Amino acid sequence: MRFGRTLATSLVLFALCLPLDRAWGALDAALVTQLGSESNDDKIAAIQQLSVSADPLAAALLRALADGDVYKLDDGRLIIVNGAAVDRALDAATGAAVSPVPESKDQLILNNRLRKAMETAQAGGQLSSPDRNVRLAAARDLQANATPPQLPMLRDARGKEFDPAIRSSLDLAIAAASLRSDRVEDKLSAIRFLGENGSAPAKTLLNTFTTASGAPTNDAEAKVRAEAQAAVAAIDRRLRTTEMVGTALQGLSLASVLLLAALGLAITFGLMGIINMAHGELLMIGAYATYVVQSLFRQYLPGAFDWYVIAAIPVAFATSALVGMALERTVIRRLYGRPLETLLCTWGISLVLMQTVRTIFGAQNVEVSNPSWMSGGVSVMEGLVLPYNRICIVIFSLFVVLLVWLLLNHTRLGLFVRGVTQNRRMADCVGVPTRMIDTLTFGLGCGIAGLGGVALSQIGNVGPDLGQSYIVDSFMVVVLGGVGQLAGTVIAALGLGELNKVLEPYAGAVLAKITILVLIILFIQKRPQGLFALKGRSAEGNT
């Protein structure tokens, strides 16, 4: 049995057992009668007045109305009839027992408009719920439908609320109710608040005034419209700023992904001159290594699950590096100096690697979950949240770049790599083990690709085709930055990431990539060496 019917039954029994003047109390008879008006506007006004009444009997009457237990008699009075006791009823205004129940009565039916008004009225009562989600939903409903009579109730609820999200919604609800007030001062105060708020919902509330047709009929209306137009203009400026900052942050996030994907390629292609079409599959291997580590932690170390990403970093690097060194020793070593054959061979290797992964893990994508410390985000501005996983990827990318720079410039291996890159024959003559350096360099580039796979696993699903989405972009970053130039790779990744996010809203994702490719081709025609020219004898064609 519904709550409203149970309550009505209890009230009937209470009325029969107590003296008449204590059975119900008394509501405003005119207000109760107004619920039976033929005008929807009158009914809504009565519902709004009853919803803000401190008398719990008003709330009981509204619940009975929502449950369809309120009837109108021929003389205009309203009664509450419970289905379990059809021969007895209560007078809706006085609470007096009505017996027998007149046969001639009409049930008050709620249409969609009245039902919406009832939901708004009930939302006011839900603001005191102990459940945060209930209070938040009620505040958001009132944000769009609050009325001036509800202002005291809204202000009281706002003063008692401590949750920031609910307080923000209540602020907008108070402003919305004030905008519907007949007092010009209330409207102007609400408009100024919404202009300072600067959010998209605030603009939606103000559009009622800015889009009104016809000229203002008096000075007060003209002032309100002018204030609303000024507030909307201020909100538009703030939203444009938010959009620009959001685009810049999204571009930085994409740049960090491109940088991780291209950094390994900058070593294998930029320093060694190997066109490795299987580089994307090494990203994919790193992502699947992360998935395996996650599964092991989930099964054997569930208490330390949040740290599986840290453990996956060396595993992914080692796995991709070993696969890369095996490829270099068995296949690629025999193809140095033959770029076309290297391209075709590594393309075939990429197909073999994808099919191998499909055989082991299946063709469907697998999900790699974010640890708890990478879930959620930080609010950069009003309406702009930067996810923690993206922040971690940006920091991780910069950390990897720093390690690679230190390795190439401050270690013996880096010295050998630079020596072989600049003049292989001279390095061989002075005792540098060029063959071993080739293997280690190729393994380093592939290992860095594996680190990129770890990062990519945290922002999307992992599948056999993961690497195919980044191989072309990676080559564009390396070629644009300059072959063999680490700094050029960083700058090119940043530039392409930002440019891509700027163009996407206007041209779409596909046309944006095509536009960027055309721009890069035109740039390379004018500056074939890229942003930074390679220094040394290799720049002149020596091997």
XYZ file of C-alpha atoms in Angstrom:
543
model
C 0.000 0.000 0.000
C 1.338 3.406 -0.880
C 2.624 5.723 1.806
C 0.019 8.388 1.024
C -2.891 5.950 1.457
C -1.443 4.647 4.724
C -1.143 8.194 6.039
C -4.698 9.043 5.021
C -6.021 5.925 6.763
C -4.194 6.870 9.955
C -5.638 10.365 9.833
C -9.159 9.001 9.415
C -8.814 6.743 12.436
C -7.246 9.589 14.427
C -10.141 11.851 13.505
C -12.727 9.343 14.713
C -11.041 8.839 18.063
C -10.355 12.473 19.074
C -12.474 15.567 19.426
C -13.069 17.408 16.186
C -10.968 20.463 17.019
C -7.882 18.282 17.658
C -8.258 15.861 14.773
C -6.638 17.869 12.006
C -6.122 21.485 12.866
C -7.046 23.937 10.186
C -5.477 24.988 6.896
C -6.451 28.101 4.971
C -9.837 27.093 3.549
C -9.502 29.413 0.549
C -6.077 27.986 -0.262
C -7.352 24.407 -0.031
C -10.368 25.234 -2.174
C -8.021 26.774 -4.744
C -6.623 23.281 -5.383
C -9.963 22.448 -6.995
C -9.932 25.476 -9.299
C -10.451 25.032 -13.007
C -7.304 27.072 -13.664
C -3.970 25.264 -13.652
C -2.238 28.480 -12.642
C -4.420 28.732 -9.528
C -3.757 25.100 -8.672
C -0.004 25.562 -9.080
C -0.074 28.680 -6.899
C -1.922 26.730 -4.186
C 0.557 23.843 -4.424
C 3.439 26.266 -4.065
C 1.883 27.907 -1.007
C 1.190 24.568 0.664
C 4.708 23.289 -0.118
C 6.342 26.032 1.943
C 3.926 25.729 4.859
C 5.500 24.663 8.138
C 2.350 22.699 8.988
C 2.975 18.957 8.415
C -0.705 18.616 7.547
C -0.070 20.640 4.375
C 2.550 18.091 3.329
C 0.064 15.281 4.076
C -2.540 16.964 1.851
C -0.024 17.274 -0.993
C 0.904 13.606 -0.677
C -2.758 12.642 -0.791
C -3.179 14.811 -3.892
C -0.221 13.113 -5.549
C -1.709 9.702 -4.719
C -5.093 10.610 -6.233
C -6.979 10.542 -2.918
C -8.346 14.124 -3.089
C -11.894 14.672 -4.408
C -14.012 17.777 -5.084
C -17.640 17.947 -3.948
C -20.446 19.792 -5.682
C -20.249 22.653 -3.167
C -16.534 23.173 -3.944
C -15.135 21.555 -0.788
C -12.250 19.096 -1.044
C -12.181 15.794 0.825
C -9.621 13.042 1.224
C -11.017 9.582 0.569
C -8.944 6.508 1.302
C -9.439 3.443 -0.848
C -9.459 1.187 2.226
C -12.344 3.071 3.832
C -14.505 4.416 1.031
C -17.407 5.167 3.346
C -15.392 7.674 5.385
C -13.387 10.734 4.499
C -11.701 13.819 5.897
C -12.429 17.407 5.031
C -9.203 18.614 3.394
C -9.381 22.054 5.041
C -10.679 21.381 8.545
C -9.963 17.712 9.062
C -13.542 17.040 10.102
C -14.857 13.570 9.448
C -17.181 13.389 6.467
C -19.602 10.494 6.748
C -21.258 9.236 4.768
C -19.144 10.113 1.781
C -21.232 11.890 -0.877
C -21.651 9.837 -4.015
C -21.351 12.918 -6.233
C -17.664 13.830 -6.200
C -14.914 14.367 -8.774
C -11.355 13.111 -8.340
C -8.643 15.758 -8.766
C -6.459 14.571 -11.630
C -2.911 15.890 -12.086
C -1.826 16.640 -15.625
C 1.848 16.797 -16.602
C 2.173 20.451 -15.668
C 0.608 19.957 -12.248
C 2.647 16.804 -11.650
C 5.818 18.761 -12.369
C 4.714 21.394 -9.869
C 4.118 18.617 -7.329
C 7.587 17.179 -7.926
C 9.109 20.611 -7.348
C 7.063 21.025 -4.167
C 8.178 17.616 -2.898
C 11.796 18.404 -3.785
C 11.725 21.161 -1.177
C 10.974 18.583 1.492
C 13.783 16.344 0.255
C 16.397 19.014 0.997
C 16.453 17.808 4.603
C 17.034 14.172 3.643
C 20.063 12.482 5.280
C 20.959 10.980 1.899
C 23.356 13.289 0.016
C 22.227 12.037 -3.394
C 18.588 12.772 -2.574
C 19.443 16.305 -1.448
C 21.589 16.914 -4.546
C 18.845 15.690 -6.894
C 16.295 17.885 -5.117
C 18.569 20.938 -5.301
C 19.120 20.407 -9.023
C 15.393 20.029 -9.628
C 14.707 23.246 -7.729
C 17.490 24.918 -9.680
C 15.221 24.823 -12.726
C 11.787 25.110 -11.099
C 12.057 27.026 -7.795
C 9.432 29.700 -7.141
C 9.457 32.896 -5.002
C 7.370 31.375 -2.160
C 10.119 28.767 -1.722
C 12.845 31.356 -1.122
C 12.758 31.219 2.713
C 12.895 27.427 2.628
C 15.775 27.465 0.120
C 17.788 29.965 2.126
C 17.251 27.960 5.291
C 18.362 24.744 3.556
C 21.388 26.506 2.089
C 22.433 27.747 5.530
C 22.307 24.203 6.927
C 24.074 22.531 3.986
C 27.820 21.799 4.046
C 28.282 19.884 0.786
C 29.858 22.266 -1.805
C 28.029 20.771 -4.793
C 24.629 21.000 -3.084
C 25.331 24.534 -1.829
C 26.203 25.586 -5.379
C 22.958 24.100 -6.730
C 20.978 25.798 -3.962
C 22.602 29.137 -4.806
C 21.378 28.741 -8.384
C 17.945 27.658 -7.149
C 17.697 30.782 -4.961
C 18.712 32.916 -7.946
C 16.148 31.147 -10.165
C 13.371 31.770 -7.636
C 14.429 35.412 -7.276
C 14.287 35.880 -11.053
C 10.622 34.867 -10.942
C 9.859 37.360 -8.187
C 7.679 40.413 -8.791
C 10.189 42.635 -7.004
C 12.704 44.320 -9.330
C 15.338 44.401 -6.567
C 15.207 40.608 -6.234
C 15.601 40.176 -9.984
C 18.558 42.556 -10.205
C 20.285 40.921 -7.238
C 19.839 37.478 -8.804
C 21.105 38.678 -12.191
C 24.257 40.148 -10.640
C 24.894 36.906 -8.741
C 24.441 34.797 -11.876
C 26.777 37.088 -13.810
C 29.459 36.572 -11.166
C 28.776 32.826 -11.072
C 29.672 32.596 -14.758
C 28.509 29.023 -15.326
C 26.512 27.597 -18.241
C 23.421 26.913 -16.015
C 23.542 30.564 -14.898
C 23.493 31.675 -18.527
C 20.505 29.403 -19.191
C 18.562 31.087 -16.389
C 19.405 34.548 -17.723
C 18.420 33.744 -21.304
C 14.778 34.146 -20.287
C 15.338 37.906 -20.109
C 17.816 38.365 -22.968
C 15.713 36.461 -25.508
C 12.409 38.125 -24.604
C 10.649 39.512 -27.658
C 9.371 43.058 -27.908
C 10.537 46.284 -26.326
C 10.473 46.773 -22.537
C 7.175 48.215 -21.322
C 8.634 50.309 -18.480
C 11.922 51.544 -17.037
C 12.162 48.689 -14.510
C 11.830 46.048 -17.196
C 14.386 47.871 -19.365
C 16.841 47.957 -16.451
C 16.363 44.256 -15.750
C 16.910 43.355 -19.401
C 20.019 45.530 -19.653
C 21.479 43.958 -16.498
C 20.707 40.483 -17.849
C 22.378 41.244 -21.191
C 25.481 42.568 -19.427
C 25.583 39.474 -17.189
C 25.249 37.132 -20.180
C 28.067 38.976 -21.968
C 30.274 38.540 -18.875
C 29.385 34.833 -18.706
C 30.207 34.404 -22.414
C 33.638 35.932 -21.852
C 34.274 33.631 -18.921
C 33.041 30.571 -20.823
C 35.324 31.430 -23.748
C 38.233 31.681 -21.335
C 37.277 28.349 -19.782
C 37.018 26.798 -23.234
C 40.443 28.113 -24.219
C 42.023 26.804 -21.021
C 40.244 23.472 -21.494
C 41.492 23.214 -25.076
C 45.035 24.000 -23.959
C 44.901 21.353 -21.229
C 43.417 18.766 -23.596
C 46.142 19.603 -26.100
C 48.791 19.169 -23.404
C 47.284 15.815 -22.476
C 47.301 14.659 -26.110
C 50.840 15.995 -26.519
C 52.036 13.905 -23.585
C 50.526 10.777 -25.156
C 52.080 11.597 -28.537
C 55.406 12.265 -26.852
C 55.459 8.867 -25.157
C 54.412 7.187 -28.394
C 57.007 9.073 -30.466
C 59.937 9.156 -28.046
C 60.955 5.563 -28.694
C 60.493 6.086 -32.421
C 62.715 9.156 -32.234
C 65.512 6.812 -31.132
C 64.919 3.890 -33.519
C 64.110 6.086 -36.525
C 65.800 9.347 -35.627
C 69.102 7.960 -34.357
C 69.285 4.623 -36.186
C 67.408 5.457 -39.391
C 65.140 2.391 -39.082
C 61.578 2.803 -40.335
C 59.899 0.561 -37.767
C 56.254 0.060 -38.714
C 55.900 -2.316 -35.749
C 56.506 0.488 -33.263
C 52.782 0.805 -32.519
C 52.629 -2.887 -31.630
C 55.392 -2.357 -29.078
C 53.097 0.231 -27.474
C 50.420 -2.443 -27.479
C 52.766 -4.975 -25.854
C 53.495 -2.504 -23.047
C 49.739 -1.995 -22.513
C 49.097 -5.746 -22.362
C 52.028 -6.156 -19.948
C 50.228 -3.643 -17.717
C 47.041 -5.692 -18.026
C 48.867 -8.867 -16.984
C 50.434 -7.159 -13.955
C 47.015 -5.810 -12.991
C 45.517 -9.312 -13.180
C 48.311 -10.751 -11.027
C 47.889 -8.050 -8.402
C 44.120 -8.524 -8.397
C 44.499 -12.264 -7.849
C 47.492 -12.498 -5.529
C 47.957 -9.028 -3.969
C 44.489 -7.433 -3.768
C 45.525 -5.303 -0.804
C 48.262 -3.646 -2.859
C 46.194 -3.265 -6.028
C 46.598 0.531 -6.104
C 50.330 0.077 -6.734
C 50.133 -2.262 -9.699
C 50.885 0.602 -12.119
C 54.243 1.221 -10.426
C 55.116 -2.467 -10.778
C 53.924 -2.491 -14.399
C 56.386 0.222 -15.489
C 59.592 -1.896 -15.337
C 57.707 -4.990 -16.551
C 56.361 -3.179 -19.617
C 59.754 -1.615 -20.368
C 61.591 -4.929 -20.080
C 59.012 -6.865 -22.119
C 58.950 -4.407 -25.013
C 62.732 -3.957 -24.916
C 63.348 -7.721 -25.068
C 60.912 -8.113 -27.962
C 62.616 -5.232 -29.750
C 66.136 -6.585 -29.215
C 65.017 -10.007 -30.456
C 63.617 -8.404 -33.615
C 66.826 -6.422 -34.164
C 69.083 -9.435 -33.741
C 67.027 -11.780 -35.921
C 65.517 -9.604 -38.657
C 66.278 -5.896 -38.702
C 70.071 -6.271 -38.466
C 70.072 -7.835 -41.929
C 68.193 -4.891 -43.432
C 70.322 -1.865 -42.443
C 70.687 0.514 -45.365
C 67.618 -0.914 -47.146
C 64.741 1.311 -46.012
C 62.023 -0.103 -48.288
C 62.712 -3.697 -47.244
C 62.846 -2.595 -43.581
C 59.479 -0.860 -43.894
C 57.804 -3.893 -45.494
C 59.395 -6.350 -43.080
C 58.453 -4.421 -39.929
C 54.928 -3.995 -41.279
C 54.707 -7.781 -41.574
C 56.110 -8.128 -38.048
C 53.382 -5.795 -36.770
C 50.721 -8.109 -38.236
C 52.383 -11.129 -36.603
C 52.498 -9.375 -33.217
C 48.836 -8.349 -33.425
C 47.756 -11.891 -34.310
C 49.880 -13.316 -31.502
C 48.170 -11.030 -28.994
C 44.750 -11.987 -30.390
C 45.611 -15.641 -29.935
C 46.750 -15.188 -26.327
C 44.304 -12.573 -25.024
C 41.447 -12.725 -27.519
C 40.248 -10.220 -30.106
C 38.118 -8.218 -27.656
C 39.475 -5.214 -25.782
C 40.505 -5.734 -22.179
C 39.938 -3.191 -19.423
C 42.764 -1.807 -17.346
C 41.412 -0.045 -14.265
C 42.833 3.129 -12.810
C 44.134 2.827 -9.244
C 42.206 4.895 -6.714
C 44.831 7.661 -6.624
C 44.406 8.175 -10.379
C 40.595 8.323 -10.269
C 38.670 11.577 -10.189
C 40.074 14.960 -11.119
C 40.966 18.441 -9.987
C 38.740 21.447 -10.704
C 40.891 23.914 -12.639
C 38.095 26.415 -13.225
C 34.315 26.545 -12.897
C 33.039 23.816 -15.217
C 36.521 22.506 -16.059
C 37.894 19.359 -14.421
C 41.285 17.872 -15.313
C 41.351 14.102 -14.631
C 44.095 12.806 -12.370
C 45.073 10.100 -14.857
C 45.832 12.756 -17.486
C 47.870 14.759 -14.982
C 49.864 11.639 -14.122
C 50.535 10.937 -17.808
C 51.848 14.483 -18.360
C 54.182 14.176 -15.372
C 55.232 10.666 -16.413
C 56.005 11.853 -19.954
C 58.250 14.643 -18.690
C 59.968 12.205 -16.324
C 60.670 9.756 -19.167
C 62.026 12.579 -21.366
C 64.339 13.642 -18.554
C 65.626 10.075 -18.087
C 66.232 9.646 -21.819
C 68.085 12.971 -21.976
C 70.271 11.996 -19.018
C 70.921 8.593 -20.558
C 71.955 10.013 -23.939
C 74.034 12.885 -22.593
C 75.504 11.698 -19.303
C 76.163 7.962 -19.621
C 78.709 5.825 -21.455
C 75.923 4.171 -23.426
C 74.626 7.556 -24.497
C 78.094 8.605 -25.608
C 78.399 5.471 -27.722
C 74.926 6.001 -29.208
C 75.745 9.569 -30.196
C 79.085 8.488 -31.601
C 77.582 5.732 -33.738
C 74.816 8.082 -34.888
C 77.261 10.788 -35.998
C 79.891 8.568 -37.611
C 79.514 4.790 -37.449
C 82.826 3.980 -39.193
C 84.895 6.183 -36.931
C 83.168 4.809 -33.828
C 83.897 1.285 -35.014
C 87.532 2.178 -35.605
C 88.033 3.458 -32.043
C 86.615 0.286 -30.520
C 82.945 1.062 -30.001
C 80.934 -2.203 -30.290
C 78.587 -0.832 -32.914
C 76.579 -4.034 -33.304
C 75.879 -4.239 -29.594
C 75.071 -0.522 -29.495
C 72.566 -1.041 -32.315
C 70.827 -3.777 -30.342
C 70.788 -1.812 -27.093
C 69.605 1.379 -28.829
C 66.798 -0.427 -30.598
C 65.847 -2.128 -27.336
C 65.846 1.260 -25.571
C 63.500 2.749 -28.161
C 61.181 -0.257 -27.942
C 61.261 -0.174 -24.132
C 60.209 3.481 -24.155
C 57.337 2.463 -26.445
C 56.336 -0.031 -23.750
C 56.244 2.820 -21.224
C 53.927 4.630 -23.603
C 51.693 1.558 -23.530
C 51.497 1.795 -19.726
C 50.272 5.377 -20.027
C 47.787 4.590 -22.802
C 46.287 1.759 -20.755
C 45.206 4.304 -18.131
C 43.091 6.425 -20.491
C 41.301 3.797 -22.570
C 40.706 0.146 -23.256
C 43.547 -2.061 -24.416
C 43.156 -4.032 -27.626
C 45.248 -5.653 -30.383
C 44.786 -2.586 -32.620
C 45.893 -0.075 -29.983
C 49.183 0.830 -31.659
C 47.658 1.466 -35.081
C 46.099 4.681 -33.783
C 49.468 6.253 -32.945
C 52.014 5.048 -35.503
C 51.277 7.747 -38.100
C 51.144 10.511 -35.509
C 54.419 9.280 -34.029
C 56.191 9.483 -37.381
C 54.798 12.983 -37.934
C 56.162 14.093 -34.546
C 59.633 12.688 -35.279
C 59.841 14.095 -38.814
C 58.537 17.511 -37.776
C 60.847 17.745 -34.771
C 63.941 16.812 -36.728
C 65.530 13.394 -37.155
C 67.534 12.471 -34.068
C 66.580 15.561 -32.061
C 65.087 14.912 -28.634
C 64.160 18.570 -28.062
C 62.519 18.715 -31.470
C 60.434 15.652 -30.605
C 59.152 17.315 -27.431
C 58.286 20.591 -29.184
C 56.680 18.826 -32.150
C 54.517 16.641 -29.881
C 53.368 19.707 -27.956
C 52.627 21.648 -31.143
C 50.740 18.817 -32.853
C 48.742 18.030 -29.725
C 47.633 21.627 -29.243
C 46.936 22.202 -32.942
C 44.886 19.035 -33.166
C 42.660 20.049 -30.244
C 42.226 23.572 -31.638
C 41.126 22.294 -35.058
C 38.854 19.439 -33.881
C 35.866 21.613 -32.822
C 35.804 23.310 -36.225
C 36.832 20.576 -38.662
C 36.141 17.325 -36.829
C 38.661 14.681 -35.789
C 39.331 13.274 -39.282
C 39.632 16.585 -41.135
C 41.806 17.951 -38.324
C 44.331 15.131 -38.826
C 44.242 15.607 -42.601
C 44.819 19.339 -42.193
C 47.760 18.740 -39.860
C 49.277 16.230 -42.298
C 49.014 18.715 -45.174
C 50.621 21.437 -43.036
C 53.490 19.131 -42.097
C 54.074 18.200 -45.743
C 54.216 21.878 -46.683
C 56.588 22.555 -43.779
C 58.916 19.699 -44.742
C 59.020 21.005 -48.320
C 60.455 24.278 -47.008
C 62.579 22.776 -44.223
C 63.411 19.115 -44.887
C 65.554 18.779 -41.734
C 62.569 19.574 -39.481
C 62.520 22.058 -36.635
C 66.072 21.209 -35.562
C 68.824 20.076 -37.907
C 70.997 17.106 -36.896
C 74.574 18.106 -36.160
C 77.564 16.013 -37.117
C 78.792 14.052 -40.118
C 75.567 12.059 -40.362
C 73.809 15.257 -41.302
C 75.905 15.305 -44.446
C 75.046 11.761 -45.387
C 77.867 9.784 -43.709
C 77.091 6.357 -42.260
